[in-house]
Structure formats: structure tokens, C-alpha cells
């Protein structure tokens, strides 16, 4: 938490009002408000050295330089900013020349990444109106009004109006430490409101991902959507089907891996957005009584781990999101006479290839996801050597956690999870007892030592069942 913000956090709205003085809430047309340093609580102490370095170097080179977006919004809310976005009148090429440690990225939206060790500062050139032709035709729109490229430079005011929400259009000037509020963003921070700048339907058509961003910020900041910002979502949600799957993968991670996954999931479903990202999962939830609980349990456990600063992997989350449809398909294939193991393989394959049309899942996550699914068939097989092979599988831990979630969600009778919990903690004697309880009896087989040696030096699973 930011030092000196305790009071602010207890009553953010009130504190801001007292800091910024009374405002005219009835003003409908936003006007620029410049809030001088002594009238706002945002201090350079809240910013990283890297961010300050970028601001000062741009400033000293004669450019305008502002911090903008989430870092100012979060600072005003008394939250520690998680990353820093800089807006400037310098072009990407000019920024690139000022920082050796930088590179220009993006085509649709060209920006410069300036790297300091593990920290990356995003530097964006002020955007102008997409309709303006600045000679080299750098803004493009699809027939539906979707912005395919947005690389028309402009001034800070135009830039502010191109941003998504009013609370994201607050600029902190490094020249005099004032905050520039172009769209009544401070008022909306006070009332915890997410309000799109401009005509909401047009802004969603330009970039349907803004619907996801609305939900993400609502969950993360505990804000509500302004009625006009909320209204078009139900109708426009299907526009997400036109967004490239790779971009949606990035967004899905931000939605579900930021510590507010359960709330975000609930909002996505309320607004009809979840079905646009995971259509088969959405259908499975309507048919399988446990499918929703599996996802919620996985999200709750992910949220908990994030708050405890423990590692999380998208593979586990995607495994839970798609488990419902995988089980539906597996069952259908088994009903057609396919044995369970190939049925699960085929079902996994089919569900993944369908899903990839909506949200990309890089191989580095889809492969471990499939391992987690495959292991669900191996966890119940608790015969001698097999148990130790399963235990030593690199994805055992994730698969075991997944099993616990399936039990908690009511998909499975509880019991197997407890057995594996006990088995992992047990000494050799206790393990033998558990194995015999599970139906196999290694002591009776007369080869406990041999088994133990095999356990230390695992072999590739042989053909035995
Ligand atoms: P956080 O980083 O905490 O998730 P943020 O508001 O900083 O939130 P970013 O994705 O880092 O979000 O974007 C930085 C800023 O760029 C935003 O605050 C907003 O002003 C602008 N922005 C980002 N994405 C869009 C978009 N799709 N449409 C319009 N403006 C956007
Ligand atoms: Mg940001």
C-alpha cells in the first residue's frame, strides 16, 4: 500500500473531494481541468525510478511527457501502480533514439517498450482522430467500424479522447507535477464509475475488447459501469468473435490471472461475454451440474495463490475452463463404443481445436493442460508401480489439485483426493498400507524393495495397463 494513503483508502471518495474541492457534477461536457500538485495526492514517490527516468529524459529533450492510464488511476485510489504508461508528443522513432534499451513494437498500435532490467515502460505517442489522414494512411477501420490500426499522431487532448474510460484519461505532467483531467475522470474515480469516453456503441465497435476491459476494471477496482456504458454490451458482445484469438488470449490472462478471477467470471457471464470467449464451456455449464463449480473453484484457488504471491499457470485454468466440454465429448465417444483412453484423447483434441478459433492457447500451456486431463484417468489406478509413476509425473501436483477441485465441485464422490493427500505425506510403511487399502498389496507381492528402487529411478510407462 502506498505510504500516507491509509486515510485515503478508508474513504477514497470523500478524501478526493476534499482534495479537489467541490465539483459541478451536472457538467455534461468534459472540460480540461488542470489539478496542481498541491491539490492532488499523487507523488513521484509512487512511481518507479525507471518511469521517472523515461519522463525526465523525454522532458529534457524538449518533448512533452506524461504518466497516463492505470498508474494515475490506481495512485488516486491509493493503490500501488503495477506498471507505468508514458504518453508523449515524441514519435516512436524519436523515443527509440533517446533510449538505447528500447524497441518499437506493435503494428495495429505502435508503441515503444523501454526496458530497465525486468521492468518495461510503455511509451505511446499521442494519438489523433482516426478519421484524419495525415498523409501516410496509418489509421484503418473495418466495415464494422473496428479500428484495424491506430497510428495517427495527434495532441494530448485528442489523445485523451481516444482512450477508453474517463478514469484512464488522467495525465500526470513531469513538467509541473499537475494532473490533467480531460474527461471528468476524477469525478468518476470519486463515484467509482467506469464510463467510456464518447459514444459507447461506437467505441465498442472500434475495439470490442473494451467490453472485456470494462468488466476487468469493474472487478479489479470494485467500480460499476455507467448505465450508458453498460447498455450496449448485451447487443455488441458478439463483436468479440471478430477479435484475433491471440489478442484474446492476452486479455483472458488479464481477466483471470489478476487476483479477481471469480468476480470477473461472474460479470463476464452476466454480460453475455463469457460465451463469446468460451462457447463450448458456456454450453457445458448449462448441461452439467458441476461444470460451473469446477471453473469457480479453479478461479478461487488461482485468486488465492495470486494474493499469496504463489505461482499460477494458465494451463491449470484452461484445464478447468474446458473440462466440461471435454467430458461431454468423451462421454459421447464412449457411448459410440470408443474405450475411455482414446475417447479422452480425441475429445481433448476436438475441444482444443474448436477453442483455438476463439482464444489462442499457446502450446506451452495446451500441452500441460492435456497432461492434467490425461492424469485424471491415471489417478484412480492405484496398483503398485503405477502409483509411483503417476506420483512422479511432472504434472502430478497440478493434476492432484485438479482432482480436488473436481471433488469439491461435486463432479466426483470425495475419497480419491484424500487418498492421494495421505499417500504423498506417508512414509514407506504407510504407503504400503494405503496401497493395500486401495486394492493392490505390494507387501503380498513380495517385492516392496524392488518397487521402491523403481520409484527412485522411474521408467517409461510400459505397455501394462
Ligand atoms: P492496468 O495496466 O492496471 O491493467 P491500464 O489502464 O494501465 O490498466 P493498459 O492496458 O496498461 O491499462 O493501458 C494503458 C492505457 O492505455 C489505458 O489506461 C487507456 O488509457 C489506454 N488503453 C489501453 N487499451 C485501450 C483500448 N483498447 N482502447 C482505448 N484506450 C486504451
Ligand atoms: Mg497499464
Short mmCIF file of C-alpha atoms and ligand atoms in Angstrom, two decimals:
data_model
loop_
_atom_site.label_atom_id
_atom_site.label_comp_id
_atom_site.label_asym_id
_atom_site.label_seq_id
_atom_site.Cartn_x
_atom_site.Cartn_y
_atom_site.Cartn_z
CA UNK A 1 0.00 0.00 0.00
CA UNK A 2 1.19 3.49 -0.70
CA UNK A 3 2.57 5.35 2.31
CA UNK A 4 0.32 8.12 3.56
CA UNK A 5 -2.78 6.75 1.86
CA UNK A 6 -4.38 4.98 4.80
CA UNK A 7 -6.94 7.68 5.38
CA UNK A 8 -7.50 7.97 1.67
CA UNK A 9 -8.24 4.28 1.37
CA UNK A 10 -10.75 4.32 4.20
CA UNK A 11 -12.84 6.85 2.39
CA UNK A 12 -11.45 7.45 -1.06
CA UNK A 13 -14.40 9.41 -2.40
CA UNK A 14 -14.51 11.86 0.46
CA UNK A 15 -10.81 12.35 0.57
CA UNK A 16 -10.67 13.17 -3.09
CA UNK A 17 -13.50 15.61 -2.83
CA UNK A 18 -11.73 17.41 -0.04
CA UNK A 19 -8.55 17.37 -2.05
CA UNK A 20 -10.02 18.57 -5.27
CA UNK A 21 -12.74 20.81 -3.92
CA UNK A 22 -16.41 20.73 -4.90
CA UNK A 23 -17.24 19.86 -8.46
CA UNK A 24 -20.07 20.52 -10.79
CA UNK A 25 -21.50 17.05 -11.22
CA UNK A 26 -24.09 18.33 -13.67
CA UNK A 27 -21.47 19.43 -16.19
CA UNK A 28 -22.12 17.13 -19.12
CA UNK A 29 -19.41 18.32 -21.49
CA UNK A 30 -16.00 17.48 -20.10
CA UNK A 31 -13.63 20.39 -19.93
CA UNK A 32 -9.93 20.22 -19.23
CA UNK A 33 -9.16 20.54 -15.56
CA UNK A 34 -5.57 21.01 -14.50
CA UNK A 35 -5.13 19.96 -10.89
CA UNK A 36 -1.96 21.50 -9.47
CA UNK A 37 0.45 19.39 -7.41
CA UNK A 38 -0.64 20.76 -4.05
CA UNK A 39 -4.25 19.76 -4.73
CA UNK A 40 -3.81 16.07 -5.51
CA UNK A 41 -2.19 13.20 -3.60
CA UNK A 42 -0.16 11.68 -6.42
CA UNK A 43 3.54 11.93 -5.72
CA UNK A 44 6.68 10.96 -7.58
CA UNK A 45 7.38 8.59 -4.69
CA UNK A 46 4.66 6.31 -6.09
CA UNK A 47 6.49 5.91 -9.37
CA UNK A 48 9.35 3.64 -10.23
CA UNK A 49 12.79 5.04 -10.96
CA UNK A 50 12.51 3.68 -14.47
CA UNK A 51 9.28 5.57 -15.12
CA UNK A 52 10.79 8.79 -13.81
CA UNK A 53 13.92 8.30 -15.91
CA UNK A 54 11.84 7.98 -19.07
CA UNK A 55 9.77 11.04 -18.22
CA UNK A 56 12.79 13.22 -17.47
CA UNK A 57 14.77 12.18 -20.50
CA UNK A 58 11.83 12.98 -22.80
CA UNK A 59 11.26 16.25 -20.97
CA UNK A 60 14.92 17.25 -21.16
CA UNK A 61 14.93 16.52 -24.87
CA UNK A 62 12.19 19.11 -25.29
CA UNK A 63 9.22 16.73 -25.52
CA UNK A 64 6.01 16.63 -23.57
CA UNK A 65 5.93 13.67 -21.20
CA UNK A 66 3.10 12.42 -19.01
CA UNK A 67 2.26 9.36 -17.00
CA UNK A 68 -1.18 8.19 -18.01
CA UNK A 69 -3.69 5.40 -17.56
CA UNK A 70 -3.77 2.78 -14.86
CA UNK A 71 -0.85 4.14 -12.87
CA UNK A 72 -2.50 7.51 -12.24
CA UNK A 73 -5.93 5.96 -11.72
CA UNK A 74 -4.53 3.46 -9.23
CA UNK A 75 -2.44 6.09 -7.42
CA UNK A 76 -5.53 8.23 -6.94
CA UNK A 77 -7.28 5.19 -5.49
CA UNK A 78 -4.41 4.66 -3.06
CA UNK A 79 -3.24 1.52 -4.83
CA UNK A 80 0.34 0.88 -5.78
CA UNK A 81 0.58 1.17 -9.58
CA UNK A 82 1.53 -2.12 -11.19
CA UNK A 83 3.11 -0.73 -14.33
CA UNK A 84 3.70 2.62 -15.98
CA UNK A 85 2.47 4.01 -19.26
CA UNK A 86 4.00 7.18 -20.64
CA UNK A 87 2.37 9.44 -23.25
CA UNK A 88 4.43 11.88 -25.25
CA UNK A 89 4.45 14.04 -28.36
CA UNK A 90 7.68 12.34 -29.47
CA UNK A 91 7.20 9.87 -32.33
CA UNK A 92 8.18 6.22 -31.79
CA UNK A 93 11.35 6.84 -33.80
CA UNK A 94 12.30 9.82 -31.65
CA UNK A 95 11.67 7.80 -28.49
CA UNK A 96 13.70 4.95 -29.90
CA UNK A 97 16.65 7.30 -30.45
CA UNK A 98 16.54 8.61 -26.91
CA UNK A 99 16.71 5.16 -25.30
CA UNK A 100 19.21 2.54 -26.30
CA UNK A 101 17.27 -0.02 -24.28
CA UNK A 102 14.10 0.39 -26.32
CA UNK A 103 12.28 -1.16 -29.21
CA UNK A 104 9.25 -0.33 -31.28
CA UNK A 105 6.54 -2.96 -31.06
CA UNK A 106 3.05 -3.49 -32.46
CA UNK A 107 1.57 -2.86 -35.85
CA UNK A 108 -2.04 -2.19 -35.06
CA UNK A 109 -0.92 0.16 -32.34
CA UNK A 110 2.77 1.10 -32.50
CA UNK A 111 4.39 1.84 -29.18
CA UNK A 112 7.88 1.80 -27.73
CA UNK A 113 8.97 -0.52 -24.94
CA UNK A 114 11.81 0.89 -22.85
CA UNK A 115 13.39 -1.84 -20.77
CA UNK A 116 15.14 -1.47 -17.41
CA UNK A 117 16.06 -4.92 -16.17
CA UNK A 118 12.73 -6.70 -15.69
CA UNK A 119 10.68 -3.53 -15.82
CA UNK A 120 9.22 -2.31 -19.10
CA UNK A 121 7.91 1.23 -19.54
CA UNK A 122 5.41 1.59 -22.38
CA UNK A 123 5.81 4.85 -24.26
CA UNK A 124 2.95 5.87 -26.53
CA UNK A 125 2.85 8.78 -28.95
CA UNK A 126 -0.27 10.97 -28.65
CA UNK A 127 -2.99 9.60 -30.95
CA UNK A 128 -5.15 11.86 -33.07
CA UNK A 129 -8.56 11.34 -34.63
CA UNK A 130 -8.58 8.16 -36.73
CA UNK A 131 -10.50 9.94 -39.49
CA UNK A 132 -7.70 12.46 -40.04
CA UNK A 133 -5.47 11.49 -42.91
CA UNK A 134 -2.00 12.57 -42.00
CA UNK A 135 -0.53 11.63 -45.34
CA UNK A 136 0.64 8.08 -44.89
CA UNK A 137 -2.70 6.45 -44.18
CA UNK A 138 -1.97 4.97 -40.81
CA UNK A 139 -5.44 4.55 -39.34
CA UNK A 140 -7.64 1.80 -40.79
CA UNK A 141 -11.14 0.74 -39.97
CA UNK A 142 -13.07 -2.36 -40.97
CA UNK A 143 -16.57 -2.15 -42.45
CA UNK A 144 -17.96 -2.74 -38.95
CA UNK A 145 -16.11 0.26 -37.57
CA UNK A 146 -13.39 -1.80 -35.95
CA UNK A 147 -10.06 0.01 -35.75
CA UNK A 148 -7.54 -2.18 -37.50
CA UNK A 149 -4.74 0.30 -37.00
CA UNK A 150 -4.48 3.41 -34.92
CA UNK A 151 -1.24 5.17 -35.66
CA UNK A 152 -2.35 8.70 -36.43
CA UNK A 153 -0.43 11.13 -34.24
CA UNK A 154 -2.19 13.99 -32.51
CA UNK A 155 -2.02 16.26 -29.48
CA UNK A 156 -2.66 15.42 -25.85
CA UNK A 157 -6.29 16.46 -25.93
CA UNK A 158 -7.03 14.28 -28.95
CA UNK A 159 -5.08 11.50 -27.27
CA UNK A 160 -7.23 11.74 -24.16
CA UNK A 161 -10.41 11.36 -26.18
CA UNK A 162 -9.04 8.23 -27.91
CA UNK A 163 -8.60 6.47 -24.57
CA UNK A 164 -11.22 4.07 -23.29
CA UNK A 165 -12.56 5.13 -19.89
CA UNK A 166 -12.61 8.57 -18.31
CA UNK A 167 -10.65 7.25 -15.33
CA UNK A 168 -7.93 6.08 -17.71
CA UNK A 169 -7.55 9.52 -19.31
CA UNK A 170 -5.77 11.25 -16.44
CA UNK A 171 -2.30 12.59 -17.23
CA UNK A 172 0.42 13.42 -14.74
CA UNK A 173 2.82 16.05 -16.07
CA UNK A 174 6.50 15.74 -15.28
CA UNK A 175 6.92 19.44 -16.12
CA UNK A 176 4.93 20.72 -13.13
CA UNK A 177 3.53 17.56 -11.43
CA UNK A 178 -0.05 18.59 -12.16
CA UNK A 179 -2.77 16.16 -13.24
CA UNK A 180 -4.63 16.92 -16.46
CA UNK A 181 -8.18 15.62 -16.45
CA UNK A 182 -9.73 15.82 -19.90
CA UNK A 183 -12.88 13.79 -19.43
CA UNK A 184 -14.04 14.25 -15.84
CA UNK A 185 -12.10 11.20 -14.80
CA UNK A 186 -11.58 12.43 -11.25
CA UNK A 187 -15.30 12.75 -10.75
CA UNK A 188 -15.75 9.17 -11.95
CA UNK A 189 -12.99 7.92 -9.66
CA UNK A 190 -14.84 9.51 -6.75
CA UNK A 191 -18.08 7.79 -7.64
CA UNK A 192 -16.28 4.57 -8.66
CA UNK A 193 -17.75 4.68 -12.14
CA UNK A 194 -16.41 3.25 -15.38
CA UNK A 195 -17.60 5.47 -18.19
CA UNK A 196 -16.50 5.16 -21.78
CA UNK A 197 -15.38 8.40 -23.37
CA UNK A 198 -17.62 9.32 -26.32
CA UNK A 199 -20.47 7.28 -27.76
CA UNK A 200 -20.25 3.85 -26.09
CA UNK A 201 -21.55 1.79 -29.03
CA UNK A 202 -19.08 3.45 -31.42
CA UNK A 203 -16.22 2.92 -29.00
CA UNK A 204 -17.09 -0.78 -28.57
CA UNK A 205 -17.33 -1.21 -32.33
CA UNK A 206 -13.91 0.39 -32.77
CA UNK A 207 -12.46 -2.11 -30.32
CA UNK A 208 -14.70 -4.83 -28.86
CA UNK A 209 -12.01 -5.69 -26.30
CA UNK A 210 -13.14 -2.58 -24.45
CA UNK A 211 -16.14 -4.64 -23.28
CA UNK A 212 -13.73 -7.04 -21.60
CA UNK A 213 -11.72 -4.17 -20.18
CA UNK A 214 -14.89 -2.71 -18.67
CA UNK A 215 -15.56 -5.95 -16.83
CA UNK A 216 -11.94 -6.38 -15.82
CA UNK A 217 -11.68 -2.93 -14.26
CA UNK A 218 -15.09 -3.27 -12.61
CA UNK A 219 -13.95 -6.45 -10.87
CA UNK A 220 -10.46 -5.23 -10.03
CA UNK A 221 -11.36 -1.77 -8.79
CA UNK A 222 -14.80 -2.57 -7.43
CA UNK A 223 -16.32 0.03 -9.76
CA UNK A 224 -19.68 -0.07 -11.51
CA UNK A 225 -20.39 0.60 -15.16
CA UNK A 226 -22.22 3.82 -16.01
CA UNK A 227 -25.66 2.94 -17.45
CA UNK A 228 -24.79 4.14 -20.99
CA UNK A 229 -21.52 2.23 -20.86
CA UNK A 230 -23.32 -0.91 -19.74
CA UNK A 231 -26.32 -0.76 -22.06
CA UNK A 232 -24.80 -1.69 -25.47
CA UNK A 233 -22.80 -4.69 -24.22
CA UNK A 234 -25.59 -7.26 -24.46
CA UNK A 235 -26.09 -6.49 -28.14
CA UNK A 236 -22.46 -5.92 -29.11
CA UNK A 237 -20.89 -8.85 -27.25
CA UNK A 238 -20.76 -10.98 -30.47
CA UNK A 239 -18.27 -8.47 -31.94
CA UNK A 240 -15.69 -10.25 -29.80
CA UNK A 241 -15.91 -13.14 -32.26
CA UNK A 242 -14.04 -10.92 -34.74
CA UNK A 243 -11.11 -10.19 -32.46
CA UNK A 244 -7.95 -12.18 -33.27
CA UNK A 245 -7.60 -15.19 -30.92
CA UNK A 246 -4.03 -14.24 -29.98
CA UNK A 247 -5.15 -10.89 -28.62
CA UNK A 248 -7.98 -12.55 -26.72
CA UNK A 249 -5.53 -14.95 -25.11
CA UNK A 250 -3.66 -11.97 -23.64
CA UNK A 251 -6.92 -10.47 -22.45
CA UNK A 252 -8.11 -13.73 -20.91
CA UNK A 253 -4.93 -13.90 -18.86
CA UNK A 254 -5.51 -10.36 -17.63
CA UNK A 255 -9.13 -11.23 -16.83
CA UNK A 256 -8.45 -14.41 -14.91
CA UNK A 257 -4.93 -14.09 -13.59
CA UNK A 258 -5.05 -10.77 -11.80
CA UNK A 259 -6.45 -11.90 -8.47
CA UNK A 260 -10.13 -11.16 -9.15
CA UNK A 261 -11.00 -14.11 -11.33
CA UNK A 262 -14.15 -15.25 -9.52
CA UNK A 263 -15.76 -11.82 -9.67
CA UNK A 264 -14.61 -11.28 -13.26
CA UNK A 265 -16.09 -14.63 -14.32
CA UNK A 266 -19.41 -13.73 -12.72
CA UNK A 267 -19.52 -10.37 -14.52
CA UNK A 268 -18.47 -11.86 -17.86
CA UNK A 269 -21.39 -14.27 -17.64
CA UNK A 270 -23.84 -11.60 -16.54
CA UNK A 271 -22.94 -9.52 -19.57
CA UNK A 272 -23.01 -12.43 -22.03
CA UNK A 273 -19.31 -12.04 -22.74
CA UNK A 274 -18.09 -15.38 -21.45
CA UNK A 275 -19.94 -17.27 -24.19
CA UNK A 276 -18.04 -15.25 -26.80
CA UNK A 277 -14.71 -16.39 -25.39
CA UNK A 278 -15.52 -19.98 -24.38
CA UNK A 279 -18.68 -21.03 -26.23
CA UNK A 280 -18.42 -24.75 -25.53
CA UNK A 281 -17.66 -24.18 -21.87
CA UNK A 282 -20.69 -21.95 -21.68
CA UNK A 283 -22.90 -24.65 -23.22
CA UNK A 284 -21.46 -27.33 -20.95
CA UNK A 285 -22.37 -25.27 -17.90
CA UNK A 286 -25.99 -25.38 -18.96
CA UNK A 287 -25.96 -29.18 -19.08
CA UNK A 288 -23.51 -30.42 -16.48
CA UNK A 289 -24.42 -29.52 -12.92
CA UNK A 290 -20.79 -29.40 -11.78
CA UNK A 291 -19.12 -27.60 -14.72
CA UNK A 292 -19.62 -24.10 -13.38
CA UNK A 293 -18.35 -25.07 -9.93
CA UNK A 294 -15.18 -26.60 -11.43
CA UNK A 295 -14.38 -23.26 -13.08
CA UNK A 296 -15.24 -21.26 -9.99
CA UNK A 297 -13.15 -23.48 -7.77
CA UNK A 298 -10.18 -23.15 -10.12
CA UNK A 299 -10.56 -19.39 -10.24
CA UNK A 300 -10.91 -19.15 -6.47
CA UNK A 301 -7.76 -21.17 -5.99
CA UNK A 302 -5.94 -19.04 -8.58
CA UNK A 303 -7.08 -15.83 -6.87
CA UNK A 304 -5.89 -17.17 -3.53
CA UNK A 305 -2.50 -18.14 -4.88
CA UNK A 306 -2.05 -14.73 -6.51
CA UNK A 307 -2.83 -12.98 -3.24
CA UNK A 308 -0.31 -15.23 -1.51
CA UNK A 309 2.19 -14.43 -4.29
CA UNK A 310 2.48 -18.09 -5.22
CA UNK A 311 2.99 -19.09 -8.85
CA UNK A 312 -0.01 -19.79 -11.07
CA UNK A 313 -0.21 -21.32 -14.52
CA UNK A 314 -2.72 -20.65 -17.27
CA UNK A 315 -2.59 -24.38 -18.08
CA UNK A 316 -4.49 -25.21 -14.90
CA UNK A 317 -7.10 -22.54 -15.51
CA UNK A 318 -7.67 -23.55 -19.12
CA UNK A 319 -7.89 -27.17 -17.99
CA UNK A 320 -10.78 -26.18 -15.72
CA UNK A 321 -12.46 -23.90 -18.26
CA UNK A 322 -12.58 -26.63 -20.88
CA UNK A 323 -13.11 -29.69 -18.71
CA UNK A 324 -16.89 -29.58 -19.08
CA UNK A 325 -16.85 -29.82 -22.89
CA UNK A 326 -14.06 -32.41 -22.78
CA UNK A 327 -16.15 -34.61 -20.52
CA UNK A 328 -19.23 -34.17 -22.67
CA UNK A 329 -17.38 -35.23 -25.79
CA UNK A 330 -15.57 -38.06 -24.11
CA UNK A 331 -18.87 -39.46 -22.92
CA UNK A 332 -20.39 -39.18 -26.38
CA UNK A 333 -17.44 -41.02 -27.89
CA UNK A 334 -17.61 -43.74 -25.25
CA UNK A 335 -21.31 -44.12 -25.89
CA UNK A 336 -20.32 -44.78 -29.50
CA UNK A 337 -18.11 -47.61 -28.32
CA UNK A 338 -14.70 -45.98 -28.01
CA UNK A 339 -12.64 -47.06 -24.96
CA UNK A 340 -12.06 -44.36 -22.30
CA UNK A 341 -8.39 -43.56 -23.00
CA UNK A 342 -8.66 -42.88 -26.72
CA UNK A 343 -12.01 -41.20 -26.09
CA UNK A 344 -10.38 -38.69 -23.77
CA UNK A 345 -7.57 -38.12 -26.29
CA UNK A 346 -9.97 -37.48 -29.12
CA UNK A 347 -12.26 -35.32 -27.00
CA UNK A 348 -9.32 -33.18 -25.85
CA UNK A 349 -8.17 -32.74 -29.41
CA UNK A 350 -11.60 -31.69 -30.63
CA UNK A 351 -12.28 -29.27 -27.80
CA UNK A 352 -8.90 -27.60 -28.17
CA UNK A 353 -9.18 -27.14 -31.91
CA UNK A 354 -12.63 -25.58 -31.51
CA UNK A 355 -11.43 -23.33 -28.72
CA UNK A 356 -8.46 -22.08 -30.73
CA UNK A 357 -10.86 -20.41 -33.13
CA UNK A 358 -11.82 -18.05 -30.31
CA UNK A 359 -8.98 -17.76 -27.85
CA UNK A 360 -5.48 -18.88 -28.75
CA UNK A 361 -3.77 -21.22 -26.29
CA UNK A 362 -0.03 -21.45 -26.89
CA UNK A 363 1.40 -24.97 -26.95
CA UNK A 364 3.40 -24.31 -23.81
CA UNK A 365 0.06 -24.19 -21.98
CA UNK A 366 -2.07 -26.59 -24.01
CA UNK A 367 0.41 -29.46 -23.61
CA UNK A 368 0.48 -29.32 -19.78
CA UNK A 369 -3.28 -28.81 -19.86
CA UNK A 370 -3.65 -32.11 -21.70
CA UNK A 371 -1.35 -33.79 -19.21
CA UNK A 372 -3.60 -32.61 -16.40
CA UNK A 373 -6.58 -34.13 -18.20
CA UNK A 374 -4.78 -37.39 -19.03
CA UNK A 375 -3.70 -37.81 -15.44
CA UNK A 376 -7.32 -37.70 -14.32
CA UNK A 377 -7.63 -41.17 -15.82
CA UNK A 378 -4.48 -42.39 -14.12
CA UNK A 379 -5.16 -41.08 -10.63
CA UNK A 380 -7.81 -43.74 -9.88
CA UNK A 381 -5.42 -46.56 -10.93
CA UNK A 382 -3.62 -47.32 -7.74
CA UNK A 383 -1.84 -50.55 -8.45
CA UNK A 384 1.78 -50.91 -7.30
CA UNK A 385 4.24 -49.48 -9.74
CA UNK A 386 1.58 -47.41 -11.49
CA UNK A 387 1.05 -45.30 -8.40
CA UNK A 388 4.69 -44.29 -8.26
CA UNK A 389 4.80 -43.47 -11.94
CA UNK A 390 1.80 -41.22 -11.54
CA UNK A 391 3.30 -39.65 -8.44
CA UNK A 392 6.49 -38.81 -10.33
CA UNK A 393 4.80 -37.31 -13.36
CA UNK A 394 5.93 -33.69 -13.73
CA UNK A 395 2.30 -32.60 -13.79
CA UNK A 396 1.22 -34.74 -10.83
CA UNK A 397 0.78 -31.81 -8.46
CA UNK A 398 -1.42 -29.86 -10.86
CA UNK A 399 -3.42 -32.98 -11.68
CA UNK A 400 -3.91 -33.73 -7.98
CA UNK A 401 -5.07 -30.15 -7.34
CA UNK A 402 -7.42 -30.57 -10.29
CA UNK A 403 -8.80 -33.78 -8.80
CA UNK A 404 -9.51 -31.98 -5.52
CA UNK A 405 -11.38 -29.30 -7.43
CA UNK A 406 -13.48 -31.88 -9.25
CA UNK A 407 -14.41 -33.43 -5.93
CA UNK A 408 -15.17 -30.08 -4.33
CA UNK A 409 -17.33 -29.18 -7.32
CA UNK A 410 -19.35 -32.36 -6.87
CA UNK A 411 -18.27 -34.00 -10.10
CA UNK A 412 -16.75 -36.91 -8.21
CA UNK A 413 -17.52 -38.62 -4.95
CA UNK A 414 -14.91 -37.47 -2.46
CA UNK A 415 -12.32 -40.02 -1.41
CA UNK A 416 -9.69 -40.35 -4.09
CA UNK A 417 -8.35 -36.89 -3.33
CA UNK A 418 -7.96 -37.75 0.35
CA UNK A 419 -6.21 -40.98 -0.58
CA UNK A 420 -3.64 -39.10 -2.64
CA UNK A 421 -3.23 -36.46 0.05
CA UNK A 422 -2.41 -39.20 2.55
CA UNK A 423 -0.19 -41.07 0.11
CA UNK A 424 2.00 -38.05 -0.59
CA UNK A 425 2.63 -37.38 3.08
CA UNK A 426 3.13 -41.02 4.02
CA UNK A 427 6.34 -42.87 4.86
CA UNK A 428 7.05 -46.15 3.11
CA UNK A 429 5.19 -48.23 5.65
CA UNK A 430 2.13 -46.06 5.47
CA UNK A 431 2.30 -46.00 1.67
CA UNK A 432 2.21 -49.78 1.61
CA UNK A 433 -0.82 -49.72 3.88
CA UNK A 434 -2.56 -47.21 1.62
CA UNK A 435 -1.76 -49.24 -1.46
CA UNK A 436 -3.23 -52.35 0.03
CA UNK A 437 -6.26 -50.39 1.12
CA UNK A 438 -6.67 -49.26 -2.48
CA UNK A 439 -6.82 -52.85 -3.61
CA UNK A 440 -3.24 -53.62 -4.51
CA UNK A 441 -0.99 -55.27 -2.00
CA UNK A 442 2.69 -54.71 -2.60
CA UNK A 443 3.65 -56.45 0.65
CA UNK A 444 1.84 -59.52 -0.57
CA UNK A 445 3.61 -59.38 -3.88
CA UNK A 446 6.84 -59.89 -2.01
CA UNK A 447 8.71 -57.17 -3.79
CA UNK A 448 8.45 -53.96 -1.81
CA UNK A 449 12.13 -53.15 -2.12
CA UNK A 450 12.19 -53.60 -5.82
CA UNK A 451 9.25 -51.31 -6.09
CA UNK A 452 10.95 -48.73 -4.04
CA UNK A 453 14.01 -48.84 -6.24
CA UNK A 454 11.88 -48.38 -9.31
CA UNK A 455 10.24 -45.45 -7.67
CA UNK A 456 13.59 -43.67 -7.39
CA UNK A 457 14.50 -44.45 -10.94
CA UNK A 458 11.30 -44.15 -12.89
CA UNK A 459 10.97 -45.98 -16.17
CA UNK A 460 8.89 -45.03 -19.10
CA UNK A 461 5.41 -46.48 -18.66
CA UNK A 462 5.46 -49.90 -20.30
CA UNK A 463 2.55 -51.46 -22.07
CA UNK A 464 0.97 -52.82 -18.89
CA UNK A 465 -2.43 -51.48 -18.03
P1 LIG B 1 -3.73 -1.95 -15.92
O1 LIG B 1 -2.36 -1.76 -16.51
O2 LIG B 1 -3.84 -1.71 -14.47
O3 LIG B 1 -4.36 -3.21 -16.35
P2 LIG B 1 -4.32 0.28 -17.60
O4 LIG B 1 -5.49 1.23 -17.58
O5 LIG B 1 -2.98 0.88 -17.40
O6 LIG B 1 -4.67 -0.82 -16.53
P3 LIG B 1 -3.28 -0.72 -20.06
O7 LIG B 1 -3.76 -1.88 -20.86
O8 LIG B 1 -1.94 -0.76 -19.44
O9 LIG B 1 -4.40 -0.49 -18.95
O10 LIG B 1 -3.41 0.55 -20.98
C1 LIG B 1 -2.88 1.82 -20.64
C2 LIG B 1 -3.83 2.90 -21.06
O11 LIG B 1 -3.97 2.89 -22.48
C3 LIG B 1 -5.24 2.77 -20.53
O12 LIG B 1 -5.38 3.33 -19.26
C4 LIG B 1 -6.03 3.53 -21.56
O13 LIG B 1 -5.91 4.92 -21.35
C5 LIG B 1 -5.31 3.19 -22.84
N1 LIG B 1 -5.89 2.00 -23.50
C6 LIG B 1 -5.48 0.73 -23.37
N2 LIG B 1 -6.21 -0.11 -24.12
C7 LIG B 1 -7.12 0.66 -24.74
C8 LIG B 1 -8.16 0.39 -25.67
N3 LIG B 1 -8.42 -0.86 -26.09
N4 LIG B 1 -8.89 1.44 -26.12
C9 LIG B 1 -8.62 2.69 -25.70
N5 LIG B 1 -7.67 3.00 -24.84
C10 LIG B 1 -6.91 2.01 -24.35
MG1 LIG B 2 -1.10 -0.12 -17.55
#
